[in-house]
PDB file of C-alpha atoms and ligand atoms in Angstrom:
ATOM      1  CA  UNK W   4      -7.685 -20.557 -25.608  1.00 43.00           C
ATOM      2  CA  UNK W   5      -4.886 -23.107 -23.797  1.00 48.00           C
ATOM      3  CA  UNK W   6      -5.355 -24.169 -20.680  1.00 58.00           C
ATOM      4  CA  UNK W   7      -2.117 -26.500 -20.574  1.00 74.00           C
ATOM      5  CA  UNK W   8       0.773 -24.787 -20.940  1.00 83.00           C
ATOM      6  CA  UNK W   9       3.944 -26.402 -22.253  1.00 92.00           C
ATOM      7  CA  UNK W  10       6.112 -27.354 -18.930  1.00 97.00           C
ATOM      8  CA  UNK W  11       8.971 -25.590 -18.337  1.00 98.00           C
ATOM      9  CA  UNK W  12      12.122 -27.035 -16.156  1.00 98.00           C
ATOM     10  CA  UNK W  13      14.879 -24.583 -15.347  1.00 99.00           C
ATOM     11  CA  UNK W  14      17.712 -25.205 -13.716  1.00 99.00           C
ATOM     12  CA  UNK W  15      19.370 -22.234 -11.454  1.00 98.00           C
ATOM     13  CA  UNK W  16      23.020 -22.579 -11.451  1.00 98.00           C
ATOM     14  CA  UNK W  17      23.627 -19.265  -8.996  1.00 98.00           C
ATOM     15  CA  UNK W  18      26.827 -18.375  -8.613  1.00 98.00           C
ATOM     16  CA  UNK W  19      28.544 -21.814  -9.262  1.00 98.00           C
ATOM     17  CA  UNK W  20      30.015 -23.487 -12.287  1.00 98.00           C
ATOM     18  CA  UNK W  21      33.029 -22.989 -14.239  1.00 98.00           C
ATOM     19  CA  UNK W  22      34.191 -23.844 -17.619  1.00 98.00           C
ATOM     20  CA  UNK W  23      34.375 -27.316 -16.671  1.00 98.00           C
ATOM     21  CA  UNK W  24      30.575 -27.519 -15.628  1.00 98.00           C
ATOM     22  CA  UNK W  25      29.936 -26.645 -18.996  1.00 98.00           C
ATOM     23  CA  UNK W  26      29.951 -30.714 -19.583  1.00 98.00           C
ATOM     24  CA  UNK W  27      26.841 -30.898 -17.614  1.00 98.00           C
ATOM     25  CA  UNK W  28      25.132 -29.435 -20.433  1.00 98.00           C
ATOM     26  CA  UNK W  29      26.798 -31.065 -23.223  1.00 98.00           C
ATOM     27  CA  UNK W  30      25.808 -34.421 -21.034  1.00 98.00           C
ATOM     28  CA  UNK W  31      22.362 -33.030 -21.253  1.00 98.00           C
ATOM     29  CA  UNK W  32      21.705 -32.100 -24.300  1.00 98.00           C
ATOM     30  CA  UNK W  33      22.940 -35.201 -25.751  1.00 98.00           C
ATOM     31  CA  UNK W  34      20.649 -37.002 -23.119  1.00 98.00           C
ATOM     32  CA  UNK W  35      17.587 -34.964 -24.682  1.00 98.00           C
ATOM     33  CA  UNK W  36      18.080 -35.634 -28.259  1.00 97.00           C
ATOM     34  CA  UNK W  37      18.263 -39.609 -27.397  1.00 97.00           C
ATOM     35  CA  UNK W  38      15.202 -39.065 -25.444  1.00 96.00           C
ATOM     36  CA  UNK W  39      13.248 -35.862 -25.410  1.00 97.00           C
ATOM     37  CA  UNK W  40      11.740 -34.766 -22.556  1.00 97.00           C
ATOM     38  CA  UNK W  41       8.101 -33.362 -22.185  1.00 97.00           C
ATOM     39  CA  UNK W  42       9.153 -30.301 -20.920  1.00 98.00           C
ATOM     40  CA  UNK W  43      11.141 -27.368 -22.518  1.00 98.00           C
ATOM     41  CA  UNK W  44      14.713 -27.401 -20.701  1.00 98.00           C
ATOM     42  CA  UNK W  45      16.497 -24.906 -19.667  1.00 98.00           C
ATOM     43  CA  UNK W  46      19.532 -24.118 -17.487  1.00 98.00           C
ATOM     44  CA  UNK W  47      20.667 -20.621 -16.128  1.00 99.00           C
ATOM     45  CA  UNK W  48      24.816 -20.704 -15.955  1.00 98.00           C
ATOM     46  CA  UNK W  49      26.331 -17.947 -14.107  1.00 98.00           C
ATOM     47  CA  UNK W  50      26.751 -14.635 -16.652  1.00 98.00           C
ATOM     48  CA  UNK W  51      30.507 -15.762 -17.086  1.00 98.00           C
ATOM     49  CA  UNK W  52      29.273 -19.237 -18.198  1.00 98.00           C
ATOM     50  CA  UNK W  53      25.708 -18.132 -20.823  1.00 98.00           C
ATOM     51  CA  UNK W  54      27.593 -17.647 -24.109  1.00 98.00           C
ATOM     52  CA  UNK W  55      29.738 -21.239 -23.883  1.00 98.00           C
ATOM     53  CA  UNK W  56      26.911 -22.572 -22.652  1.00 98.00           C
ATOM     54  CA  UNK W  57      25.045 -21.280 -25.326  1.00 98.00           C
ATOM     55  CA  UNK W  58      27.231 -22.600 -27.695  1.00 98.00           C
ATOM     56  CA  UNK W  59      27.095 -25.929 -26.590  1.00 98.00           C
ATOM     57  CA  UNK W  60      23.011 -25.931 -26.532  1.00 98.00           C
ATOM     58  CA  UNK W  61      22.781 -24.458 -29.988  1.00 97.00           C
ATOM     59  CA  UNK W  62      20.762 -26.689 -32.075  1.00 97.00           C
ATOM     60  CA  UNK W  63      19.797 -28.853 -28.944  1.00 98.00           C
ATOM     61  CA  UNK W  64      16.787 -29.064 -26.759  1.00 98.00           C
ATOM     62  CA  UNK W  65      18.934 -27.122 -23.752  1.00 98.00           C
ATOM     63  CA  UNK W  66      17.739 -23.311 -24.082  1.00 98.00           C
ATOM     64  CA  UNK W  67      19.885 -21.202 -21.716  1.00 98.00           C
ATOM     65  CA  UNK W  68      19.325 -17.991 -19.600  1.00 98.00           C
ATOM     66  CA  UNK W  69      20.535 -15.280 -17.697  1.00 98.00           C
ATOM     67  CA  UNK W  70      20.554 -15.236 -13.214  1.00 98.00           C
ATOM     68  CA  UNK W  71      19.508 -11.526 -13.483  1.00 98.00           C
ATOM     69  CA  UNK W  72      19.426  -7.849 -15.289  1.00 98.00           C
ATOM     70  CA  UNK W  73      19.870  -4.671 -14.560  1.00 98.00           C
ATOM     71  CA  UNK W  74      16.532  -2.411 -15.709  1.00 98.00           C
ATOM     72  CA  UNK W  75      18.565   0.005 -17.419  1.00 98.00           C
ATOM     73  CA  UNK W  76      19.509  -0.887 -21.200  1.00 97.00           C
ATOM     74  CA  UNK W  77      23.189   0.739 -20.766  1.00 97.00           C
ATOM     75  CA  UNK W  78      25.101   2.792 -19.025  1.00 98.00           C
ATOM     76  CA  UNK W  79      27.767   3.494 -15.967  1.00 98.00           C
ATOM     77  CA  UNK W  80      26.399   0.625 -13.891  1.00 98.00           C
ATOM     78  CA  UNK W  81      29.743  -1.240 -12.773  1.00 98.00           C
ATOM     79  CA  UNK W  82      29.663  -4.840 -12.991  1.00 97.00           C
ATOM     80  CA  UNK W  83      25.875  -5.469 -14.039  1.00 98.00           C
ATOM     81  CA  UNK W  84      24.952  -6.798 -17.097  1.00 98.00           C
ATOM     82  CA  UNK W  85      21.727  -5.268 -19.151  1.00 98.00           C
ATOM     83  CA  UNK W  86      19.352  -7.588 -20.634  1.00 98.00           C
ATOM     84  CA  UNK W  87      20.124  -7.142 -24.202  1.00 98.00           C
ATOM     85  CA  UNK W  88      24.054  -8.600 -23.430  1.00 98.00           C
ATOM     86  CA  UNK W  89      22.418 -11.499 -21.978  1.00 98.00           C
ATOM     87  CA  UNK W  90      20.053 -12.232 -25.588  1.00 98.00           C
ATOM     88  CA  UNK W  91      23.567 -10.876 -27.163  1.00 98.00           C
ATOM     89  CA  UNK W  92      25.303 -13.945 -25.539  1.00 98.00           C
ATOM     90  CA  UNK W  93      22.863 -16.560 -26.695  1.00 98.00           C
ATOM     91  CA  UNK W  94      20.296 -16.476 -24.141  1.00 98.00           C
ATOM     92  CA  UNK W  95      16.433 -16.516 -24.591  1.00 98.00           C
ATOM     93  CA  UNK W  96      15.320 -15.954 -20.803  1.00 98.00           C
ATOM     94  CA  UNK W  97      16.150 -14.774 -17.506  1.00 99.00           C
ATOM     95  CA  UNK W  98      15.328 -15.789 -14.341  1.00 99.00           C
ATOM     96  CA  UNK W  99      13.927 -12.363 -12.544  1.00 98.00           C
ATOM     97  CA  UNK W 100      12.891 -11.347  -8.840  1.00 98.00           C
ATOM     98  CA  UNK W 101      14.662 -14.232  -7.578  1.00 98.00           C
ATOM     99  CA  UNK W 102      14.215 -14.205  -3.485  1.00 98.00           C
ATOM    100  CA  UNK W 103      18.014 -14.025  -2.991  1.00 98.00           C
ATOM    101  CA  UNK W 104      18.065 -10.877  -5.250  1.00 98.00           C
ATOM    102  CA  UNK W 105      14.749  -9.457  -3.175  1.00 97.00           C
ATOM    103  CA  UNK W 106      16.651 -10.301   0.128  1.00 95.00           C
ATOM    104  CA  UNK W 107      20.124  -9.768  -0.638  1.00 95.00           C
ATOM    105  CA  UNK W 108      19.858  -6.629  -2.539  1.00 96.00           C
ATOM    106  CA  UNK W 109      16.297  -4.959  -1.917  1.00 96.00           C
ATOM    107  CA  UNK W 110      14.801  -5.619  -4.753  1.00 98.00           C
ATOM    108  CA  UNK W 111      10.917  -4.370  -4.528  1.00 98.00           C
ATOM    109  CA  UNK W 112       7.947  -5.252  -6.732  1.00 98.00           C
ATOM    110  CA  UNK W 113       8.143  -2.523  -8.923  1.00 98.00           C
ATOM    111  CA  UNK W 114      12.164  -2.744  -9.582  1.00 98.00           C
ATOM    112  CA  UNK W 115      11.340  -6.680 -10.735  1.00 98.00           C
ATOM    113  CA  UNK W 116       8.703  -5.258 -12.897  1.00 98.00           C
ATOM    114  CA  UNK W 117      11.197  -2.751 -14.488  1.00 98.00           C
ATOM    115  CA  UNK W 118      13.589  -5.356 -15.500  1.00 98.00           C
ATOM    116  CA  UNK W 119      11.108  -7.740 -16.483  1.00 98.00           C
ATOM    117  CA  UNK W 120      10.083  -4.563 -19.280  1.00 98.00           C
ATOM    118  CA  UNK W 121      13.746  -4.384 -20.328  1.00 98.00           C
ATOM    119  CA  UNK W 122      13.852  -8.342 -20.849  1.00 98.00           C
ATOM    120  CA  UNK W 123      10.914  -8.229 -22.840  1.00 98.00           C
ATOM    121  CA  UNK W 124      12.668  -5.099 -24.798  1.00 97.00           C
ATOM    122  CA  UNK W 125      15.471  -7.391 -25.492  1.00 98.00           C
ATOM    123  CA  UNK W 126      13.537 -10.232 -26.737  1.00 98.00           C
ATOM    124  CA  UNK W 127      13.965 -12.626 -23.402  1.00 98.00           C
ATOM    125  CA  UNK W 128      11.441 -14.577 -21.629  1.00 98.00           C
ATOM    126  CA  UNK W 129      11.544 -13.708 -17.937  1.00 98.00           C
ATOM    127  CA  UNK W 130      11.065 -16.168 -15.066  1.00 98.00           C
ATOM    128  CA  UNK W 131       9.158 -14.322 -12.617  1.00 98.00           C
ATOM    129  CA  UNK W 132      10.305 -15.276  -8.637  1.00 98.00           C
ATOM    130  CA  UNK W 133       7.376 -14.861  -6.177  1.00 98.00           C
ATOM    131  CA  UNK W 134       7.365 -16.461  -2.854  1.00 98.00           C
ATOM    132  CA  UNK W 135       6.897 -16.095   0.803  1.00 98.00           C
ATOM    133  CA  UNK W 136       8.829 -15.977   4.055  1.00 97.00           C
ATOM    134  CA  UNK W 137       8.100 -18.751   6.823  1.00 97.00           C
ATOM    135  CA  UNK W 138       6.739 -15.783   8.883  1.00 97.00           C
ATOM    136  CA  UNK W 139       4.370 -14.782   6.322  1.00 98.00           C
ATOM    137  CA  UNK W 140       3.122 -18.631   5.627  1.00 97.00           C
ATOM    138  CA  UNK W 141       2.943 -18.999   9.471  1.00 97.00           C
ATOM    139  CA  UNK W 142       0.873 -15.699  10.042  1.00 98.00           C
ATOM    140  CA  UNK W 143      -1.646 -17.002   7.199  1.00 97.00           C
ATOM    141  CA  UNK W 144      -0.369 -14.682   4.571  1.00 98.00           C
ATOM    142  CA  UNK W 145       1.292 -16.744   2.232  1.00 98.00           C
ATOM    143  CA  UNK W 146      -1.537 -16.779  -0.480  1.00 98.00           C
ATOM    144  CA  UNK W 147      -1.903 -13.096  -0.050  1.00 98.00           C
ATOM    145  CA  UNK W 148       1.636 -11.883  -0.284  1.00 98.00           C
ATOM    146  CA  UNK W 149       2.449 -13.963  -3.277  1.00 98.00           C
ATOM    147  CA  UNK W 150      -0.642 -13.030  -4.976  1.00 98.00           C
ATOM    148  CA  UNK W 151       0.311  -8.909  -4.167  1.00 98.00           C
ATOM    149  CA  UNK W 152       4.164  -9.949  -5.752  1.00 98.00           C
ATOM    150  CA  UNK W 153       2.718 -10.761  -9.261  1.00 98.00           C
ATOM    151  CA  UNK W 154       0.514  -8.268  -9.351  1.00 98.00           C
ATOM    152  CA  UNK W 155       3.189  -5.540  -8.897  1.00 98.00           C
ATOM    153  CA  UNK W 156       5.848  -7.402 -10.721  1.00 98.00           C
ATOM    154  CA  UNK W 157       4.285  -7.884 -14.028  1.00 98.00           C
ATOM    155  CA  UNK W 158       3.547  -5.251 -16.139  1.00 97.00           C
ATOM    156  CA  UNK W 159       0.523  -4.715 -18.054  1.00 94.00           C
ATOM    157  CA  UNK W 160       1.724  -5.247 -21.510  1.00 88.00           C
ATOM    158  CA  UNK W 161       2.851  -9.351 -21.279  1.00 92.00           C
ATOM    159  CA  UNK W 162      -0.708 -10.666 -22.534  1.00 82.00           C
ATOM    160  CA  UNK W 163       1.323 -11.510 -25.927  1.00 90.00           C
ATOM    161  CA  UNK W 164       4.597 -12.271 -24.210  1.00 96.00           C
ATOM    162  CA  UNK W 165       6.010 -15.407 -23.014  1.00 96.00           C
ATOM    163  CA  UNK W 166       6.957 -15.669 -19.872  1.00 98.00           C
ATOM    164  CA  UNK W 167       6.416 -17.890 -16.544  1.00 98.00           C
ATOM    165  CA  UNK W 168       6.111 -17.319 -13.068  1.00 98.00           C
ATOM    166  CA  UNK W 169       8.007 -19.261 -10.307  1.00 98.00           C
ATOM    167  CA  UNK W 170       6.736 -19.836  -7.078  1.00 98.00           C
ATOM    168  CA  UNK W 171       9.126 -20.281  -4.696  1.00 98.00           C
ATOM    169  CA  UNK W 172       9.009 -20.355  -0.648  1.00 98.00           C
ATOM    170  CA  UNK W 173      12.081 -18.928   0.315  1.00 97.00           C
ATOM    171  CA  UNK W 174      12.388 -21.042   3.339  1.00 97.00           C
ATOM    172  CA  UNK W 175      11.952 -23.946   1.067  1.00 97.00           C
ATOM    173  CA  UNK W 176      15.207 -22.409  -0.837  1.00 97.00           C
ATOM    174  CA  UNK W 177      18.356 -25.021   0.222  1.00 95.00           C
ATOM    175  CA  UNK W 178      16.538 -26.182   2.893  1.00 96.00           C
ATOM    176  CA  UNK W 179      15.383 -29.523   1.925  1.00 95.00           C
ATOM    177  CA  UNK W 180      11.813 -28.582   2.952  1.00 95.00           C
ATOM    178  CA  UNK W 181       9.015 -28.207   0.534  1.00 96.00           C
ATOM    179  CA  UNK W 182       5.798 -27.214   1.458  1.00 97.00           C
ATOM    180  CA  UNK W 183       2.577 -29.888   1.589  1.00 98.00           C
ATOM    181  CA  UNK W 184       1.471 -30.512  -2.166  1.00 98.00           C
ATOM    182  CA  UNK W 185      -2.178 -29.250  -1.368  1.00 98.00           C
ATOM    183  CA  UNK W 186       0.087 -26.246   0.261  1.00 98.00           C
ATOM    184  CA  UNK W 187       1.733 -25.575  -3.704  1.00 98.00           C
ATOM    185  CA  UNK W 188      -1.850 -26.286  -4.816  1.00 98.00           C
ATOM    186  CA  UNK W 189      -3.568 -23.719  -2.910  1.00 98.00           C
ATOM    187  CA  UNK W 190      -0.515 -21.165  -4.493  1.00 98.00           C
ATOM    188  CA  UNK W 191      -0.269 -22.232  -7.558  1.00 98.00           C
ATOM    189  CA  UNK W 192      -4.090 -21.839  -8.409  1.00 98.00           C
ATOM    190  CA  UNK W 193      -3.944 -18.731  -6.283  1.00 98.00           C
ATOM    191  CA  UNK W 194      -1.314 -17.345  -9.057  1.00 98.00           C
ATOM    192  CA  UNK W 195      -3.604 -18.876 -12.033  1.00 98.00           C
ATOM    193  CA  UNK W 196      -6.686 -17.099 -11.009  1.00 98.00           C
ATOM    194  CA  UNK W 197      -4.571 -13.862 -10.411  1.00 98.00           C
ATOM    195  CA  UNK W 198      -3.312 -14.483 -14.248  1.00 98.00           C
ATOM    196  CA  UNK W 199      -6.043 -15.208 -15.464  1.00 97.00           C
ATOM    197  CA  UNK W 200      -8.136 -11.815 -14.302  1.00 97.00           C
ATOM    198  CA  UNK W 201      -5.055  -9.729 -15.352  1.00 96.00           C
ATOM    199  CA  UNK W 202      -4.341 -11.234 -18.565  1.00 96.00           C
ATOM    200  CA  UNK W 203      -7.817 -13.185 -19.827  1.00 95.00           C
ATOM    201  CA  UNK W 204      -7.339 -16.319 -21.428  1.00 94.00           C
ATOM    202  CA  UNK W 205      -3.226 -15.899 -22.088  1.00 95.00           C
ATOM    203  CA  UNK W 206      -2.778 -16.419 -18.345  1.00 96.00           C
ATOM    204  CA  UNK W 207      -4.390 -19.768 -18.258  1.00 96.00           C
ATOM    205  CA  UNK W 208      -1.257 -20.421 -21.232  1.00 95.00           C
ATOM    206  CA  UNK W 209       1.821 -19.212 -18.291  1.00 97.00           C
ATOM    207  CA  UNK W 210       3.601 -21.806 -16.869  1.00 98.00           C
ATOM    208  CA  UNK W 211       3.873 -21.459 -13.173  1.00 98.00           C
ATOM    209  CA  UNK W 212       6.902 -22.940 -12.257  1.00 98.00           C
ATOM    210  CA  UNK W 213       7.483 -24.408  -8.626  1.00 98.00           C
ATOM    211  CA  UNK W 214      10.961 -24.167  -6.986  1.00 98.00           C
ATOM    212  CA  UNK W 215      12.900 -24.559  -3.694  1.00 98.00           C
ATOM    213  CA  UNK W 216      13.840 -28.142  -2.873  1.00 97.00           C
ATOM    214  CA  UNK W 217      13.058 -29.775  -6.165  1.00 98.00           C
ATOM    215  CA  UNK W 218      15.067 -33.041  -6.287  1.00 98.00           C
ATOM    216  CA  UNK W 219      14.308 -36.359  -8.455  1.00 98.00           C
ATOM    217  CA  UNK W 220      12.819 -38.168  -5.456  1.00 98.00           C
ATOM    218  CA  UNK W 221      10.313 -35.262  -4.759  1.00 98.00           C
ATOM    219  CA  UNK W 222       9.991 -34.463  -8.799  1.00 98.00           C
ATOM    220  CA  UNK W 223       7.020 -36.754 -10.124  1.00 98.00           C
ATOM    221  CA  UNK W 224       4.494 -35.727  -7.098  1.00 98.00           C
ATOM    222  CA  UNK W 225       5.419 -31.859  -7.182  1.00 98.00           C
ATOM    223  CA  UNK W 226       4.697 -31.208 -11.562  1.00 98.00           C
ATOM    224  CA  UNK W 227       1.414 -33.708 -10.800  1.00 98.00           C
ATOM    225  CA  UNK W 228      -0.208 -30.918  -8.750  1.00 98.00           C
ATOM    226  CA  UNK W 229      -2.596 -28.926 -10.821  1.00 97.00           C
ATOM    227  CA  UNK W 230      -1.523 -25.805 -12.322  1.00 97.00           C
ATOM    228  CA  UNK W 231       2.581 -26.920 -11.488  1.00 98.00           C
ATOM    229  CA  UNK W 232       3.514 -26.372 -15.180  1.00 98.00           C
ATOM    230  CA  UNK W 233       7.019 -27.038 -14.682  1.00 98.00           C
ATOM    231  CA  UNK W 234       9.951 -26.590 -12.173  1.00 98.00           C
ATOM    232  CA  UNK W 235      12.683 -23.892 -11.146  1.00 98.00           C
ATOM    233  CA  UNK W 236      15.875 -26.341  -9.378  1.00 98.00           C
ATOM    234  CA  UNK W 237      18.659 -24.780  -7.915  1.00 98.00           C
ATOM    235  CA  UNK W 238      20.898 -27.264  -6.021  1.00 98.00           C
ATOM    236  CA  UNK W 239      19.926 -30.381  -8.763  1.00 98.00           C
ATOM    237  CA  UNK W 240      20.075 -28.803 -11.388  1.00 98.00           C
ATOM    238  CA  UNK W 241      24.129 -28.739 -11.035  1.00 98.00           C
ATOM    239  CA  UNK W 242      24.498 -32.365 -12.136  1.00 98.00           C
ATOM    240  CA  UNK W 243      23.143 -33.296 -15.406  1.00 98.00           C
ATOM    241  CA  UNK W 244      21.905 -36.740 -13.901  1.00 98.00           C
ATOM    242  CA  UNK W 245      20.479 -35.007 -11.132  1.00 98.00           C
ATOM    243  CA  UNK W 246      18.488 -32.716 -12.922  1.00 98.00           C
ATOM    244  CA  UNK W 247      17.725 -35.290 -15.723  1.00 98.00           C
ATOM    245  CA  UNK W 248      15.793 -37.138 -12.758  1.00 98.00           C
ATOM    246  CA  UNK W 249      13.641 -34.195 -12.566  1.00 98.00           C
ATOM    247  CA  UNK W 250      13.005 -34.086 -15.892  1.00 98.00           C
ATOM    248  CA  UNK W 251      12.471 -37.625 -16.552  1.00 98.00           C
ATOM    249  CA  UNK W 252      10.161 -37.345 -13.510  1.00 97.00           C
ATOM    250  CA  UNK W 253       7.753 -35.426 -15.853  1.00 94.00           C
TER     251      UNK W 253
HETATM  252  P1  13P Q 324      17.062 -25.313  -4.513  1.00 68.47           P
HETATM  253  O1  13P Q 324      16.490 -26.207  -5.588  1.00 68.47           O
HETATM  254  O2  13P Q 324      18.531 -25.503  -4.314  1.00 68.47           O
HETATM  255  O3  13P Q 324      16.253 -25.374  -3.262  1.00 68.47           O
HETATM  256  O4  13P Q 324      16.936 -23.792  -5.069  1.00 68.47           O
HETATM  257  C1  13P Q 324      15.722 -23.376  -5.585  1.00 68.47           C
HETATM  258  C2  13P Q 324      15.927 -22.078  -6.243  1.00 68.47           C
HETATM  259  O5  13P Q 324      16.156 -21.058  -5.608  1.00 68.47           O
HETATM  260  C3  13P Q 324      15.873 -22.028  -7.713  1.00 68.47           C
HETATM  261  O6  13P Q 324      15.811 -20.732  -8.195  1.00 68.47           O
END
């Protein structure tokens, strides 16, 4: 039975980069093998970007993901991308239920819990995004409504899976404001103990990721709060010195 999961730091490109980002990986991966971090590292590239960037992280400590997938394994779906093209390009996870995908496009509980099946179908380890609103943290219901989002966005069958969950407040997303660490505490251990009675012992072995805000001044404090087992960075995770910061922070 583990109890100390390996850390996981991925780094959330969105919808930015172009071929010539691609060097921030190249820098990073070279960075890794001089001095390897104590955390798997990954880094989510826009779709356009995962099979160079898989390329360049072959054989390196860099593993690389996809943003997003559709649920479906094929078909006339214009312009999404199934999960099997995303392990087809090199990838072995995807980010999943991000809060710009649950705002922006109205993705419920149970959609996120579709496409985290058809990851696991295609062999990728999902990143599961939970979070809440300011108006649910400031009504009280912060522990409650992230607890309710893994419940329905997991399916039953991922006791023998890998895969992490990512808590995220979406008004910490780009905002420069991060909740209080006994605030990620309180979540975080809330998401453990909701784990741990779904899955038994394996969910004491997810890494719960926290995101929104993450930068290398913040870093160190954030992955020392108990059951932080790793970090999801959007914004610094663009610069390979940025995001090394975070890692280095570990
Ligand atoms: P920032 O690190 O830019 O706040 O973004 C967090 C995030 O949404 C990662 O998925």
């Amino acid at each position: 039975m583990s109890h100390t999961p390996t850390p996981l730091i991925a780094g959330n490109w969105k919808m930015n980069g172009l071929g010539a980002s691609l060097a921030e990986v190249t820098t990073l991966a070279e960075s890794l093998k001089s001095e390897p971090a104590k955390a798997r590292v990954a880094i989510c590239p826009p779709a356009t970007l995962i099979e160079r960037a898989a390329r360049i992280a072959r054989g390196s400590a860099v593993e690389v993901g996809g943003q997003d997938c559709r649920a479906e394994a094929a078909g006339a779906y214009t312009g999404d991308v199934a999960a099997e093209m995303i392990a087809d390009c090199g990838a072995g996870l995807v980010i999943l239920g991000h809060s710009e995908r649950r705002s922006g496009y109205g993705e419920s509980d149970a959609l996120v819990c579709a496409k985290v099946q058809a990851a696991i179908r295609a062999g990728l380890e999902p990143i599961v995004c939970v979070g809440e609103t300011l108006e649910e943290r400031r009504a009280g219901r912060a522990v409650s409504v992230v607890q309710s989002q893994v419940t329905l966005s997991l399916p039953d069958d991922l006791h023998d899976k890998r895969f992490s969950v990512a808590y995220e407040p979406v008004w910490a997303i780009g905002s420069g404001l991060t909740p209080s660490l006994a605030e990620i505490g309180e979540v975080h251990q809330a998401i453990r103990a909701t784990l741990l009675a779904r899955f038994g012992d394996a969910g004491g072995a997810v890494p719960i990721l926290y995101g929104g805000s993450v930068k290398p001044a913040n870093a160190a404090e954030i992955l020392a709060v108990q059951d932080v087992g790793g970090a999801l960075v959007g914004g610094a995770s663009l610069k390979a010195a940025d995001f090394l910061g975070i890692i280095r922070a570990l």
